[in-house]
Amino acid sequence: MRIAITGTPGTGKTTATQLLESRLGEPAEAFELVHLNQVLEDEGLYTEVDANRESKVADLDALAEWLAAREGDCLVESHLAHHFDADRVVVLRCAPAELETRLRERGETDAKARENAESEALDVILSEAVDEHGLESVYEIDTTDRAPETVADELERVVTGDREPSAGDVDFMGYLT
């Protein structure tokens, strides 16, 4: 089983998946946790560096090949994870104003924080995930006012099959008006 955990940068993907990883059992039984952005860096799986955005442009084909070579159950964590084959896709969401604050606190520029907040308000990643995987495979979790442990609880429910798919329940469009 492959579970993609995605969302706009700053929604809590890395923190929640690290907490979840410790809950999933002994290493032989556990899901492998793949931090796809780290793989991109370590393996050089990008095509160029976008100087304006201060980010690397992912080589999605190369990342897909890298993922295809993985065996066993895995959790794939990244704002890109929904672009790849997965049995379930979890989209973490966060209120745009809170997201802007989180991103600025971790050193992002005002422009980058604002761009990501607008993307979140427009449901960009959620829409892409639903288009790619269908409503029956997407699980939306609002992280805005939840502790990372609570988000990890919800992720665990998705992994174990104890949570129903949900998409479109979160609405942040008011941020844009």
Short mmCIF file of C-alpha atoms in Angstrom, two decimals:
data_model
loop_
_atom_site.label_atom_id
_atom_site.label_comp_id
_atom_site.label_asym_id
_atom_site.label_seq_id
_atom_site.Cartn_x
_atom_site.Cartn_y
_atom_site.Cartn_z
CA MET A 1 0.00 0.00 0.00
CA ARG A 2 1.22 3.50 -0.82
CA ILE A 3 -0.24 6.48 0.98
CA ALA A 4 0.58 9.98 -0.24
CA ILE A 5 0.58 12.73 2.36
CA THR A 6 0.48 16.09 0.63
CA GLY A 7 -0.51 19.68 1.13
CA THR A 8 0.71 23.20 0.68
CA PRO A 9 4.08 23.88 2.35
CA GLY A 10 3.51 24.72 6.02
CA THR A 11 0.43 22.55 6.62
CA GLY A 12 2.33 20.15 8.92
CA LYS A 13 3.14 17.18 6.68
CA THR A 14 6.66 16.47 7.93
CA THR A 15 5.86 16.85 11.61
CA ALA A 16 2.72 14.70 11.49
CA THR A 17 4.31 11.94 9.40
CA GLN A 18 7.28 11.72 11.73
CA LEU A 19 4.91 11.26 14.66
CA LEU A 20 2.91 8.69 12.69
CA GLU A 21 6.03 6.74 11.73
CA SER A 22 6.82 6.01 15.37
CA ARG A 23 3.33 4.52 15.86
CA LEU A 24 3.29 2.08 12.97
CA GLY A 25 5.14 -0.81 14.56
CA GLU A 26 8.47 -2.55 14.32
CA PRO A 27 10.65 -1.68 11.32
CA ALA A 28 9.86 -4.96 9.53
CA GLU A 29 6.13 -4.26 9.85
CA ALA A 30 6.17 -0.50 9.45
CA PHE A 31 5.44 1.65 6.48
CA GLU A 32 8.61 3.14 5.09
CA LEU A 33 8.44 6.92 5.37
CA VAL A 34 9.70 8.67 2.23
CA HIS A 35 10.31 12.41 2.49
CA LEU A 36 10.14 13.08 -1.24
CA ASN A 37 11.66 16.57 -1.05
CA GLN A 38 14.74 15.05 0.62
CA VAL A 39 14.95 12.41 -2.13
CA LEU A 40 14.77 15.19 -4.71
CA GLU A 41 17.75 16.88 -3.02
CA ASP A 42 19.81 13.77 -2.26
CA GLU A 43 19.34 12.17 -5.68
CA GLY A 44 19.41 15.40 -7.71
CA LEU A 45 16.00 14.68 -9.20
CA TYR A 46 15.27 18.20 -10.37
CA THR A 47 15.61 19.91 -13.73
CA GLU A 48 16.56 23.43 -12.72
CA VAL A 49 16.55 25.98 -9.92
CA ASP A 50 13.89 28.67 -10.08
CA ALA A 51 15.79 31.72 -8.81
CA ASN A 52 12.61 33.81 -8.43
CA ARG A 53 10.99 31.26 -6.13
CA GLU A 54 14.24 30.07 -4.56
CA SER A 55 13.27 26.45 -5.22
CA LYS A 56 14.20 23.47 -7.33
CA VAL A 57 11.92 22.36 -10.18
CA ALA A 58 11.18 18.68 -9.62
CA ASP A 59 11.78 16.12 -12.34
CA LEU A 60 8.44 14.34 -11.88
CA ASP A 61 9.34 11.52 -14.29
CA ALA A 62 12.58 10.77 -12.44
CA LEU A 63 10.79 10.88 -9.08
CA ALA A 64 8.11 8.51 -10.42
CA GLU A 65 10.82 6.07 -11.52
CA TRP A 66 12.52 6.32 -8.13
CA LEU A 67 9.21 5.63 -6.35
CA ALA A 68 8.35 2.73 -8.69
CA ALA A 69 11.51 0.97 -7.54
CA ARG A 70 10.32 1.03 -3.88
CA GLU A 71 8.94 -2.22 -2.53
CA GLY A 72 6.60 -2.65 0.40
CA ASP A 73 4.23 -0.30 2.11
CA CYS A 74 5.23 3.34 2.24
CA LEU A 75 4.09 6.78 3.21
CA VAL A 76 5.19 9.40 0.68
CA GLU A 77 5.32 12.87 2.20
CA SER A 78 5.69 16.00 0.07
CA HIS A 79 3.71 18.83 -1.48
CA LEU A 80 4.30 16.79 -4.67
CA ALA A 81 3.17 13.39 -3.35
CA HIS A 82 -0.27 13.54 -4.98
CA HIS A 83 1.35 13.54 -8.44
CA PHE A 84 2.34 9.87 -8.08
CA ASP A 85 0.62 6.48 -7.84
CA ALA A 86 -1.03 6.01 -4.45
CA ASP A 87 -3.80 3.95 -2.93
CA ARG A 88 -4.86 6.80 -0.64
CA VAL A 89 -4.03 10.49 -0.71
CA VAL A 90 -4.19 12.63 2.42
CA VAL A 91 -4.30 16.38 1.81
CA LEU A 92 -3.38 18.44 4.87
CA ARG A 93 -5.01 21.87 4.88
CA CYS A 94 -4.42 25.03 6.93
CA ALA A 95 -6.20 28.37 7.08
CA PRO A 96 -4.26 30.71 4.78
CA ALA A 97 -3.60 33.43 7.38
CA GLU A 98 -2.17 30.82 9.77
CA LEU A 99 -0.22 29.26 6.91
CA GLU A 100 1.36 32.63 6.08
CA THR A 101 2.40 33.02 9.70
CA ARG A 102 3.94 29.53 9.82
CA LEU A 103 5.87 30.08 6.61
CA ARG A 104 7.21 33.48 7.68
CA GLU A 105 8.27 32.01 11.04
CA ARG A 106 10.35 29.42 9.22
CA GLY A 107 12.05 32.09 7.12
CA GLU A 108 10.08 32.23 3.88
CA THR A 109 9.78 35.58 2.12
CA ASP A 110 6.56 37.55 2.36
CA ALA A 111 5.94 36.92 -1.35
CA LYS A 112 6.42 33.16 -1.06
CA ALA A 113 4.27 32.97 2.08
CA ARG A 114 1.51 34.94 0.35
CA GLU A 115 1.70 32.82 -2.83
CA ASN A 116 1.34 29.61 -0.81
CA ALA A 117 -1.53 31.07 1.24
CA GLU A 118 -3.38 32.01 -1.95
CA SER A 119 -2.76 28.53 -3.36
CA GLU A 120 -4.25 27.06 -0.19
CA ALA A 121 -7.30 29.33 -0.40
CA LEU A 122 -7.85 28.19 -3.99
CA ASP A 123 -7.67 24.47 -3.07
CA VAL A 124 -4.89 23.92 -5.63
CA ILE A 125 -3.40 20.75 -4.15
CA LEU A 126 -6.77 19.32 -3.13
CA SER A 127 -8.12 19.86 -6.65
CA GLU A 128 -5.06 18.25 -8.23
CA ALA A 129 -5.33 15.27 -5.86
CA VAL A 130 -9.01 14.73 -6.64
CA ASP A 131 -8.40 15.08 -10.38
CA GLU A 132 -5.56 12.55 -10.26
CA HIS A 133 -6.95 10.00 -7.77
CA GLY A 134 -10.73 10.54 -7.52
CA LEU A 135 -12.90 11.52 -4.56
CA GLU A 136 -12.95 7.93 -3.29
CA SER A 137 -9.20 8.01 -2.55
CA VAL A 138 -8.74 11.49 -1.06
CA TYR A 139 -8.80 12.35 2.65
CA GLU A 140 -8.79 16.01 3.67
CA ILE A 141 -7.56 17.04 7.14
CA ASP A 142 -7.68 20.63 8.43
CA THR A 143 -4.57 21.17 10.59
CA THR A 144 -5.24 24.82 11.45
CA ASP A 145 -6.13 24.45 15.12
CA ARG A 146 -4.92 20.89 15.70
CA ALA A 147 -1.84 19.75 17.57
CA PRO A 148 0.55 17.64 15.48
CA GLU A 149 -0.36 14.59 17.61
CA THR A 150 -4.03 15.01 16.69
CA VAL A 151 -3.14 15.30 13.01
CA ALA A 152 -1.05 12.12 13.37
CA ASP A 153 -4.11 10.44 14.94
CA GLU A 154 -6.16 11.29 11.83
CA LEU A 155 -3.36 10.07 9.54
CA GLU A 156 -3.25 6.81 11.47
CA ARG A 157 -7.00 6.39 10.95
CA VAL A 158 -6.45 6.76 7.19
CA VAL A 159 -3.61 4.21 7.22
CA THR A 160 -5.64 1.66 9.19
CA GLY A 161 -8.79 2.20 7.09
CA ASP A 162 -10.77 3.62 10.02
CA ARG A 163 -11.54 6.92 8.31
CA GLU A 164 -13.78 7.54 5.33
CA PRO A 165 -12.55 9.57 2.36
CA SER A 166 -13.44 13.24 2.46
CA ALA A 167 -12.67 16.11 0.14
CA GLY A 168 -14.19 19.53 -0.23
CA ASP A 169 -15.21 19.94 3.41
CA VAL A 170 -12.68 22.71 4.07
CA ASP A 171 -13.34 26.16 2.58
CA PHE A 172 -10.79 28.96 2.77
CA MET A 173 -12.08 31.09 -0.14
CA GLY A 174 -13.01 33.91 2.25
CA TYR A 175 -9.30 34.62 2.59
CA LEU A 176 -9.24 36.01 -0.96
CA THR A 177 -12.01 38.57 -0.41
#
